[in-house]
Coordinates of C-alpha atoms in Angstrom, one line a residue:
Chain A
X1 CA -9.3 37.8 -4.6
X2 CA -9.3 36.5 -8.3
X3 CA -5.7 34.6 -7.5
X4 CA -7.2 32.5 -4.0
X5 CA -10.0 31.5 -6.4
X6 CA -7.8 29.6 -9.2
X7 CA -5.6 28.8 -6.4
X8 CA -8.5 27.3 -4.5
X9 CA -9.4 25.3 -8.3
X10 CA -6.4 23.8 -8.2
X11 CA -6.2 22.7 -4.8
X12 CA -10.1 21.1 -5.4
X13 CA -8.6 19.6 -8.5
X14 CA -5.7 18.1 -6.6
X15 CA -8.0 16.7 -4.2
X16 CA -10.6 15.5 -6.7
X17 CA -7.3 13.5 -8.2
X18 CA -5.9 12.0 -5.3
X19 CA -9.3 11.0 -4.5
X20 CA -10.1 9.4 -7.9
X21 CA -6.2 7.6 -7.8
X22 CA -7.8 6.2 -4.7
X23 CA -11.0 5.2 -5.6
X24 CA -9.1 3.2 -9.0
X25 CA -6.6 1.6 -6.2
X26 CA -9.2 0.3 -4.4
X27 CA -11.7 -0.5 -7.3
X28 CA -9.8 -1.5 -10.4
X29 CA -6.7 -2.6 -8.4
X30 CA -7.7 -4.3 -4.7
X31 CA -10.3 -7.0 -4.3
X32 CA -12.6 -4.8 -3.0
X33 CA -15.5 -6.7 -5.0
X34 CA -15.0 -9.6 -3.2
X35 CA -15.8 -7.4 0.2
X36 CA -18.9 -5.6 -1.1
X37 CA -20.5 -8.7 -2.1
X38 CA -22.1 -10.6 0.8
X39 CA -25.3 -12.1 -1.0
X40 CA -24.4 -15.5 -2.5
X41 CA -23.7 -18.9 -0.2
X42 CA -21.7 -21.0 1.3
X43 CA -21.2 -24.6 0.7
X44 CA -18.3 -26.3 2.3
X45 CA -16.4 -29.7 1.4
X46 CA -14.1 -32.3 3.4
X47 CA -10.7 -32.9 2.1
X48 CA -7.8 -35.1 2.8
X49 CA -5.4 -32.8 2.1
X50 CA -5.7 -29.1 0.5
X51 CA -2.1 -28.9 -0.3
X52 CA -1.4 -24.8 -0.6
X53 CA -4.8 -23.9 -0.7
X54 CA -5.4 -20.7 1.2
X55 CA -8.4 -18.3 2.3
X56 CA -9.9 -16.6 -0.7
X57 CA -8.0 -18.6 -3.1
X58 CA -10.5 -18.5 -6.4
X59 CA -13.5 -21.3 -6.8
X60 CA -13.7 -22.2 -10.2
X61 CA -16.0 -24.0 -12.6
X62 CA -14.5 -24.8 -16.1
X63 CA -12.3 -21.9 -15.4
X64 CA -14.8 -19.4 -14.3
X65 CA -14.2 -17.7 -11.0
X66 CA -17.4 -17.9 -9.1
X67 CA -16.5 -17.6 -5.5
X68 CA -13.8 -17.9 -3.3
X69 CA -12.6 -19.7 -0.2
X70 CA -13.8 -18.1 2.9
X71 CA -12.6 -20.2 5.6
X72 CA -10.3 -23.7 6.3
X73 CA -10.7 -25.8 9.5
X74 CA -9.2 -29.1 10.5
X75 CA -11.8 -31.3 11.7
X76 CA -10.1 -33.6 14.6
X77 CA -12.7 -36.3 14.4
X78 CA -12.3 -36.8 10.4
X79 CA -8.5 -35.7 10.4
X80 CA -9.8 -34.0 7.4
X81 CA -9.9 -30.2 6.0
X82 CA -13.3 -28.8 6.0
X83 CA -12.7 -25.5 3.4
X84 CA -16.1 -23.5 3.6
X85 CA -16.6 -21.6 0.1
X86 CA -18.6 -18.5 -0.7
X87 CA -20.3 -18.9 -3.9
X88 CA -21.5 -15.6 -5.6
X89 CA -25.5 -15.5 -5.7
X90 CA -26.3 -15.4 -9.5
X91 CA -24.3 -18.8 -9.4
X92 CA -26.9 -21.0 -7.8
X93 CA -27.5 -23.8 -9.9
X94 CA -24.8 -26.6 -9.2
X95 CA -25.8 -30.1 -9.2
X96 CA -26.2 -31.5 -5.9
X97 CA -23.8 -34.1 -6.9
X98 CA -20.7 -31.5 -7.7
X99 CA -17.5 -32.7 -7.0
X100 CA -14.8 -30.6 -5.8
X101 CA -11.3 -30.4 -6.1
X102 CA -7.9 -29.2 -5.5
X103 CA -6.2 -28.0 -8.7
X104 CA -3.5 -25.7 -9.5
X105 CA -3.1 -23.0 -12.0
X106 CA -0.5 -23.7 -14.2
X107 CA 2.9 -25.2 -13.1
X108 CA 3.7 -22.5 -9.9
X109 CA 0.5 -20.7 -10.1
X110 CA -1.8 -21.0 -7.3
X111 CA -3.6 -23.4 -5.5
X112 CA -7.8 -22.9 -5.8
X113 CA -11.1 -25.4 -5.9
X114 CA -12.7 -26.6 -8.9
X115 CA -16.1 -27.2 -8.9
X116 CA -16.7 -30.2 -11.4
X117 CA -20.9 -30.2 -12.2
X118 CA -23.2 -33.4 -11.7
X119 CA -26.4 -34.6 -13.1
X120 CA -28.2 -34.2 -10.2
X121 CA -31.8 -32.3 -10.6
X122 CA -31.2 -30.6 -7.2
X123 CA -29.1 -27.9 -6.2
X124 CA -26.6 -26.6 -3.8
X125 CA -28.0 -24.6 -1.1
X126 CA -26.7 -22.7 1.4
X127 CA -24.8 -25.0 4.4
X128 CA -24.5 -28.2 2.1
X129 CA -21.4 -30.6 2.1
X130 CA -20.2 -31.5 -1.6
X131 CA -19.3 -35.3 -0.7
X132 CA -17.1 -35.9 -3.6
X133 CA -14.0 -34.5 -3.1
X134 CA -10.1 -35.1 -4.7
X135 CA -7.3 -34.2 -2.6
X136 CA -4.1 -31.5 -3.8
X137 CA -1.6 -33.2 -5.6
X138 CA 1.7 -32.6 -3.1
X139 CA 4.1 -33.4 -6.0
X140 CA 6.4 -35.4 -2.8
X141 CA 4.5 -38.0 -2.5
X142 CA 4.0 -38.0 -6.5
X143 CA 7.5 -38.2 -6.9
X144 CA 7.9 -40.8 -3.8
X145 CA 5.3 -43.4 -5.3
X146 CA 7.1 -42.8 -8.9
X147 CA 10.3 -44.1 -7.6
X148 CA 8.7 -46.4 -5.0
X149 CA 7.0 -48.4 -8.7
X150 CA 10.1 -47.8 -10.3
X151 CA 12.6 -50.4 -8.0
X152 CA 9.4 -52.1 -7.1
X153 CA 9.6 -52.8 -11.0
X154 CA 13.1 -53.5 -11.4
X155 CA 12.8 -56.2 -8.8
X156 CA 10.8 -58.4 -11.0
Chain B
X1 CA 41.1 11.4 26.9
X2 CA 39.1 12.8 28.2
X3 CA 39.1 16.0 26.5
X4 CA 37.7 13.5 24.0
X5 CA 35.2 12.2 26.2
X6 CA 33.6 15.5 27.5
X7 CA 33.8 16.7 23.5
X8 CA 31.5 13.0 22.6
X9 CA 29.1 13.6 25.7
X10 CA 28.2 17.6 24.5
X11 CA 28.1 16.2 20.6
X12 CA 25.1 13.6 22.3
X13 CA 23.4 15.7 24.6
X14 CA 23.3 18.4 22.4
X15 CA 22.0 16.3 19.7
X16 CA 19.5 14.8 22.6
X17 CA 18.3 18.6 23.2
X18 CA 17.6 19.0 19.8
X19 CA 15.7 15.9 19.5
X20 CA 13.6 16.6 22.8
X21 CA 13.1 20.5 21.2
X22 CA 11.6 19.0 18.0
X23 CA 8.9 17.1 19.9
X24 CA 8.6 20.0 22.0
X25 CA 7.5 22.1 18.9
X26 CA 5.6 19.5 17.0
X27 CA 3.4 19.3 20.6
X28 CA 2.9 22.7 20.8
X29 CA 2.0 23.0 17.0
X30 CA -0.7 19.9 17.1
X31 CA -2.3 21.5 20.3
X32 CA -2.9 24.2 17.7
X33 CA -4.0 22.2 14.8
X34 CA -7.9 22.0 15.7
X35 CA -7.7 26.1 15.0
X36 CA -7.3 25.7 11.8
X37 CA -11.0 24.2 11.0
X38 CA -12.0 27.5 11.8
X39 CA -9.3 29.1 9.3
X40 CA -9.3 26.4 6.0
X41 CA -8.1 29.3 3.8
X42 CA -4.7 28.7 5.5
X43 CA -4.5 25.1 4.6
X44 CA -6.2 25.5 1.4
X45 CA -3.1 27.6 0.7
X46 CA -0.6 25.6 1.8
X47 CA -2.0 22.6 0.4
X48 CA -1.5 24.3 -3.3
X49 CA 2.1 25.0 -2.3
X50 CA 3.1 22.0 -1.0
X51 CA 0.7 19.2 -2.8
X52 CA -0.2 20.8 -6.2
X53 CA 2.9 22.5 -6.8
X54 CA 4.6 19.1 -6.3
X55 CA 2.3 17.3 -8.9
X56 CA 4.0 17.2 -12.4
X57 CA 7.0 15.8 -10.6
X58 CA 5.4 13.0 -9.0
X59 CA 3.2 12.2 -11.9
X60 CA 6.3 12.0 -14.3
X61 CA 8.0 9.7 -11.9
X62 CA 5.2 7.6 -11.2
X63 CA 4.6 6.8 -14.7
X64 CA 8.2 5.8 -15.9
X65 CA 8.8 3.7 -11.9
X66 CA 5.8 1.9 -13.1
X67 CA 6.6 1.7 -16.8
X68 CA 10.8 0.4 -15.9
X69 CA 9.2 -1.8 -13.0
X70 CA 6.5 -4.0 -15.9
X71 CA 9.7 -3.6 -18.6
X72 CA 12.3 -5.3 -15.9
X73 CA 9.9 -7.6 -14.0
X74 CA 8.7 -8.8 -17.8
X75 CA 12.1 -10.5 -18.7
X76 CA 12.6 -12.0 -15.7
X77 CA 9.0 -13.6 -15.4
X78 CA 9.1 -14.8 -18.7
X79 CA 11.6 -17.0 -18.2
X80 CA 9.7 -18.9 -15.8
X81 CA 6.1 -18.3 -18.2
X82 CA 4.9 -16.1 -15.6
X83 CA 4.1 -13.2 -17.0
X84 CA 0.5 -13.2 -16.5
X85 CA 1.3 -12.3 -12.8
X86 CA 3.6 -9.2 -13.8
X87 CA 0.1 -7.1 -13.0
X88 CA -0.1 -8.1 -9.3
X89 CA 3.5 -8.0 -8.6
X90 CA 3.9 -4.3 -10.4
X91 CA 0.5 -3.1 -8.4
X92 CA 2.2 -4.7 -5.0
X93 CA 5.5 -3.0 -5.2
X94 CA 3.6 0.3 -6.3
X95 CA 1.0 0.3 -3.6
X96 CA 2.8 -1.4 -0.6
X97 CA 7.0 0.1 -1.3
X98 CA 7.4 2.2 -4.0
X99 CA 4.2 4.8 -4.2
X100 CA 4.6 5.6 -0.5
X101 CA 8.8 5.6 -0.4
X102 CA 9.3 7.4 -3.7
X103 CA 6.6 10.0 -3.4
X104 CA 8.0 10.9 0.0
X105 CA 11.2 11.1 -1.0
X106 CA 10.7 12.9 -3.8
X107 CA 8.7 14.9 -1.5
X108 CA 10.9 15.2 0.9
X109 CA 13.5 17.4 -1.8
X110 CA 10.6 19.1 -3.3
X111 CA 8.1 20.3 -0.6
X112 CA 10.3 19.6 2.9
X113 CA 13.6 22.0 1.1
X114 CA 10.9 24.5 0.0
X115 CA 9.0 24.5 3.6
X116 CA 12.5 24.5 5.5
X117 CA 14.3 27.4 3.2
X118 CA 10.6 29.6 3.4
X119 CA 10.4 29.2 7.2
X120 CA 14.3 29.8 7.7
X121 CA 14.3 33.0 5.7
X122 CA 11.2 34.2 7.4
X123 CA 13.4 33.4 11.2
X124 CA 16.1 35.2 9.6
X125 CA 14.7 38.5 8.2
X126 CA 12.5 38.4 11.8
X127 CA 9.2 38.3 10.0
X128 CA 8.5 35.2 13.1
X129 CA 9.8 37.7 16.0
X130 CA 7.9 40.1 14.8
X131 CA 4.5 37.9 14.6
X132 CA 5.3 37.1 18.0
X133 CA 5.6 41.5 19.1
X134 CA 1.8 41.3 17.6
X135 CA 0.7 38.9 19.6
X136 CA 0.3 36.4 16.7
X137 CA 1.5 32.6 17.8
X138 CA 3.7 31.7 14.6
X139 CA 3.5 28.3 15.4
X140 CA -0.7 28.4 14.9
X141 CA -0.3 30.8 11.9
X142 CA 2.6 29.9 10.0
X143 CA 3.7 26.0 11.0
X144 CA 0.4 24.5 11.7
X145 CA -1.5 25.2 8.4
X146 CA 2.0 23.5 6.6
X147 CA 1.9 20.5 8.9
X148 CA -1.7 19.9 8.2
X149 CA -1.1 20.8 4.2
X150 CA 1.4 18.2 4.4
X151 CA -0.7 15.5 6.2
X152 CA -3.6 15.8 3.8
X153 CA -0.9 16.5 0.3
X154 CA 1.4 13.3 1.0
X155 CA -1.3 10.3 0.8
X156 CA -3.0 11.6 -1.9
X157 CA 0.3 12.3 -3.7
X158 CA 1.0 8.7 -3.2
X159 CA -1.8 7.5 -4.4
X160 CA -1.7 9.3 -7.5
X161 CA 1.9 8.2 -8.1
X162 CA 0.8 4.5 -7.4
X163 CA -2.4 5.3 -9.8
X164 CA -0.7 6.2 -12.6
X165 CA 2.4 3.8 -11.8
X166 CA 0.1 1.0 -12.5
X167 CA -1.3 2.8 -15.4
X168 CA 2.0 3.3 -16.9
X169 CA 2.5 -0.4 -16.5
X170 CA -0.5 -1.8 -18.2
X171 CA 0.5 0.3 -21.1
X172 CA 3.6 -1.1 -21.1
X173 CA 3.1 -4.4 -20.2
X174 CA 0.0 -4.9 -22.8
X175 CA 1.4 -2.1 -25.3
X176 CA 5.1 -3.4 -25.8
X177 CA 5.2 -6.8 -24.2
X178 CA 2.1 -8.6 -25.4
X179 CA 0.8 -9.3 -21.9
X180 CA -3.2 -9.9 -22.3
X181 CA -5.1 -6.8 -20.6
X182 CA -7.4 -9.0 -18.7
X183 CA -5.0 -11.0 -16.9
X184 CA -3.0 -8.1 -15.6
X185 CA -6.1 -6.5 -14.1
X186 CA -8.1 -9.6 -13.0
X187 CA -4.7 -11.1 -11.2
X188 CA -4.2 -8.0 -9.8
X189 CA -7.1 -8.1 -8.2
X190 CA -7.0 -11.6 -6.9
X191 CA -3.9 -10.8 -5.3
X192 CA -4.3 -7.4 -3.9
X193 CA -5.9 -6.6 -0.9
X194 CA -8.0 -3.8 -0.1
X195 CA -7.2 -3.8 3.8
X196 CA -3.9 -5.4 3.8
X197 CA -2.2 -3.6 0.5
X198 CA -3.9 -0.7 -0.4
X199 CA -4.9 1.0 3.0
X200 CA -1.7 0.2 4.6
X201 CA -0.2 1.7 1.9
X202 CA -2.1 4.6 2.9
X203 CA -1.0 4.4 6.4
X204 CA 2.3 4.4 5.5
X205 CA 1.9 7.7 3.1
X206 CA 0.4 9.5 6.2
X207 CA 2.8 8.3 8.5
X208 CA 5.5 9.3 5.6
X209 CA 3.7 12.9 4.9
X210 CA 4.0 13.5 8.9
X211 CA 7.4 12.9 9.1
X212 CA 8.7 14.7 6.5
X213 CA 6.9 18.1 7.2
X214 CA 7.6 17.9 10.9
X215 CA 11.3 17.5 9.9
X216 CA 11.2 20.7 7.5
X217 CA 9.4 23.1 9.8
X218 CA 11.4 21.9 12.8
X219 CA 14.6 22.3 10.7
X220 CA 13.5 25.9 9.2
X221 CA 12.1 27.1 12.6
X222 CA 15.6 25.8 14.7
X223 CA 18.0 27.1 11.8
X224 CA 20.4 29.6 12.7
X225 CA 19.2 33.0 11.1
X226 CA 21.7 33.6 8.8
X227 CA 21.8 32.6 5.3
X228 CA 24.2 30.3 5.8
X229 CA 22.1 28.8 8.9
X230 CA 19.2 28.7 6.4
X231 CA 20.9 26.3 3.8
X232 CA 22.4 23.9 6.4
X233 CA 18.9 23.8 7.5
X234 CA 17.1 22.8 3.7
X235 CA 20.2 20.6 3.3
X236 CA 19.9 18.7 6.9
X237 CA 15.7 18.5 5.9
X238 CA 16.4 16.5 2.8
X239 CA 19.1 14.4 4.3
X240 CA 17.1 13.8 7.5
X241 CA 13.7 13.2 6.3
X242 CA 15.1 10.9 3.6
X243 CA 16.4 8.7 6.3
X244 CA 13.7 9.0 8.4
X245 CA 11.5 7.6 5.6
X246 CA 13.7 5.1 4.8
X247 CA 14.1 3.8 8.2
X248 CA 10.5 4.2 8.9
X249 CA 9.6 2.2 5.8
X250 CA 11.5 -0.9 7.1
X251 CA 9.7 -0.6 10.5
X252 CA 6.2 -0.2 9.0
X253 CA 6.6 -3.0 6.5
X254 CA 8.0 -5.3 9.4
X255 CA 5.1 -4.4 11.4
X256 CA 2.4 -4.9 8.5
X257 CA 3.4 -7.5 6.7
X258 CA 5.8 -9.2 8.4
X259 CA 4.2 -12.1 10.2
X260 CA 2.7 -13.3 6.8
X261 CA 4.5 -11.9 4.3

């Protein structure tokens, strides 16, 4: 009887283990945050082009994360991106007059949104359009008017 | 000629009759399996045999995988000043390839040889004929509680080898290599999902667990009763189940994450 009962304490200690190594995969090491919290709201902006920008790419003002991308449509009428963002709910105090745009981190990093603050007295609710907006960079078309100056230039 | 012929068709249907024999068994033993809730003891015990026993081995090669993987990964990435993103890719390869893979493997040599050789020797000295004079179903009391030990034992194995794989990497990466802590943890999580990564993961570690024990019991319960027939038998379960993993693996990634990648 006395070895099935330290047997049995292992076994509920391998359990208890497995269980925990699970709970730190999904906690510490998953975005599992980002699923729990529904409260917060979702403003969405028009742009010409988002570049790389994906779903739940990160939504940043001066650097801080403070949402994420929740959904990207193409509007047929504008021939513009509309990307919907979910703003966390303690962050309710942009400017109306927030302009967004399409940044990336670092040289190959990835793409996300930053949120650039107004004056404005009144803020963001849920459902509003940020009107000013900056397109991605695509580093083509960079490139393509670079050279296009360059023998524009050497023409003269 | 065709000597050589008739010798190639018996080689195939023999194997074929082998094949249709194991999913006969493994049938017959999950018809059985709801039983066992009335009997836990059973599992309970085989769950300390096949998952506990297998722990320190797992744990050690969990740590060092994920301690060689943040080392190698670190020189590479630094090259191109990405080494803030060593976190993500280290917890990626841990949770989606390597926790699942290498646990079942190692598994696989440490559980599935144990299972095969136990069940083998217990065919061979006639302990299972003799079950069977007393009216006791060997599959329900002797395979069942080991197929359902190694069902529940294998995921949480591979999550505790993915667990401390990542640990092992921070320690590493922040320890030796100057990464900053926060940046391997927060773009972790920025990059890893819960559904997509982490659960299939899982999946795979169940699927993985399945395998492998249905291989061993299957291999010790066909094995020729002799002692001979008995380690041809834990020697085709290692062999076997490591390429059923393997081959599995490919299929399940291809399936998960292969339209997005």
């Amino acid at each position: 009887m006395r070895r099935t009962k330290t047997l049995e304490i292992w076994v509920g200690l391998f359990v208890a283990m497995g269980f925990a190594a699970l709970l730190m995969l999904a906690m510490r090491v998953s975005n599992i945050t980002s699923y729990i919290d529904n409260e917060g709201y979702e403003i969405s902006a028009a742009f010409e082009n988002i570049g790389g920008l994906t779903v739940r790419a990160p939504v940043r003002v001066a650097g801080v994360r403070i949402g994420r991308v929740s959904d990207i449509r193409f509007d047929e009428d504008t021939f513009q991106a509309i990307v919907t963002m979910h703003i966390e709910a303690q962050y309710d105090r942009l400017p109306l007059d927030t302009s967004a745009s399409i940044l990336t981190d670092g040289l190959l990093g990835e793409n996300y949104v930053g949120l650039e603050p107004g004056g404005e007295e009144e803020y963001l609710k849920d459902g509003d359009r940020i009107e000013i907006t900056q397109s991605a960079l695509v580093l083509e078309k960079l490139i393509g008017q670079f050279l296009f100056s360059r023998s524009q230039g050497s023409d003269k | 000629m065709i000597d050589t012929l008739q010798q190639l068709g018996a080689w195939a249907l023999q194997r074929l009759e082998r094949l249709g024999r194991s999913h006969l068994f493994i049938l017959r033993v999950v018809v059985g399996l709801p039983e066992l809730l009335a009997r836990p003891g059973l599992v309970v015990q085989q769950i300390f045999a096949i998952g506990v026993l297998s722990l320190p081995i797992i744990l050690v090669a969990g740590l060092f995988v994920g301690m060689v993987l943040a080392l190698q990964l670190y020189n590479t990435m630094v090259n191109f000043g990405a080494e803030q993103s060593l976190g993500p890719v280290v917890a990626l390869s841990l949770v989606r390839e390597l926790g699942p893979v290498v646990t079942a493997l190692l598994f696989a040599g440490r559980a599935g040889s144990a299972l095969a050789a136990e069940i083998g020797l217990m065919k061979a000295t006639e302990q299972l004929s003799s079950m069977e004079m007393m009216a006791v179903d060997p599959l329900r009391r002797i395979i069942a509680p080991r197929l359902a030990g190694g069902i529940l034992a294998m995921p949480l194995l591979a999550a505790m080898f993915s667990a401390i794989g990542i640990s092992g990497g921070f320690v590493v990466a922040t320890g030796l290599l100057g990464v900053d802590s926060n940046a391997y943890w927060s773009q972790m999580q920025a990059n890893v999902d819960l559904f997509d990564d982490v659960i299939n993961g899982v999946i795979k570690s169940v699927v993985f667990g399945m395998v492998v024990t249905w291989i061993a019991v299957f291999e010790g319960f066909d094995a020729i009763p002799t002692s001979e027939g008995v380690a041809r038998a834990t020697t085709r379960t290692v062999v076997n189940s490591s390429l059923a993993v393997l081959g599995l693996d490919f299929i399940l990634t291809a399936l998960m994450f292969g339209d997005n990648g």
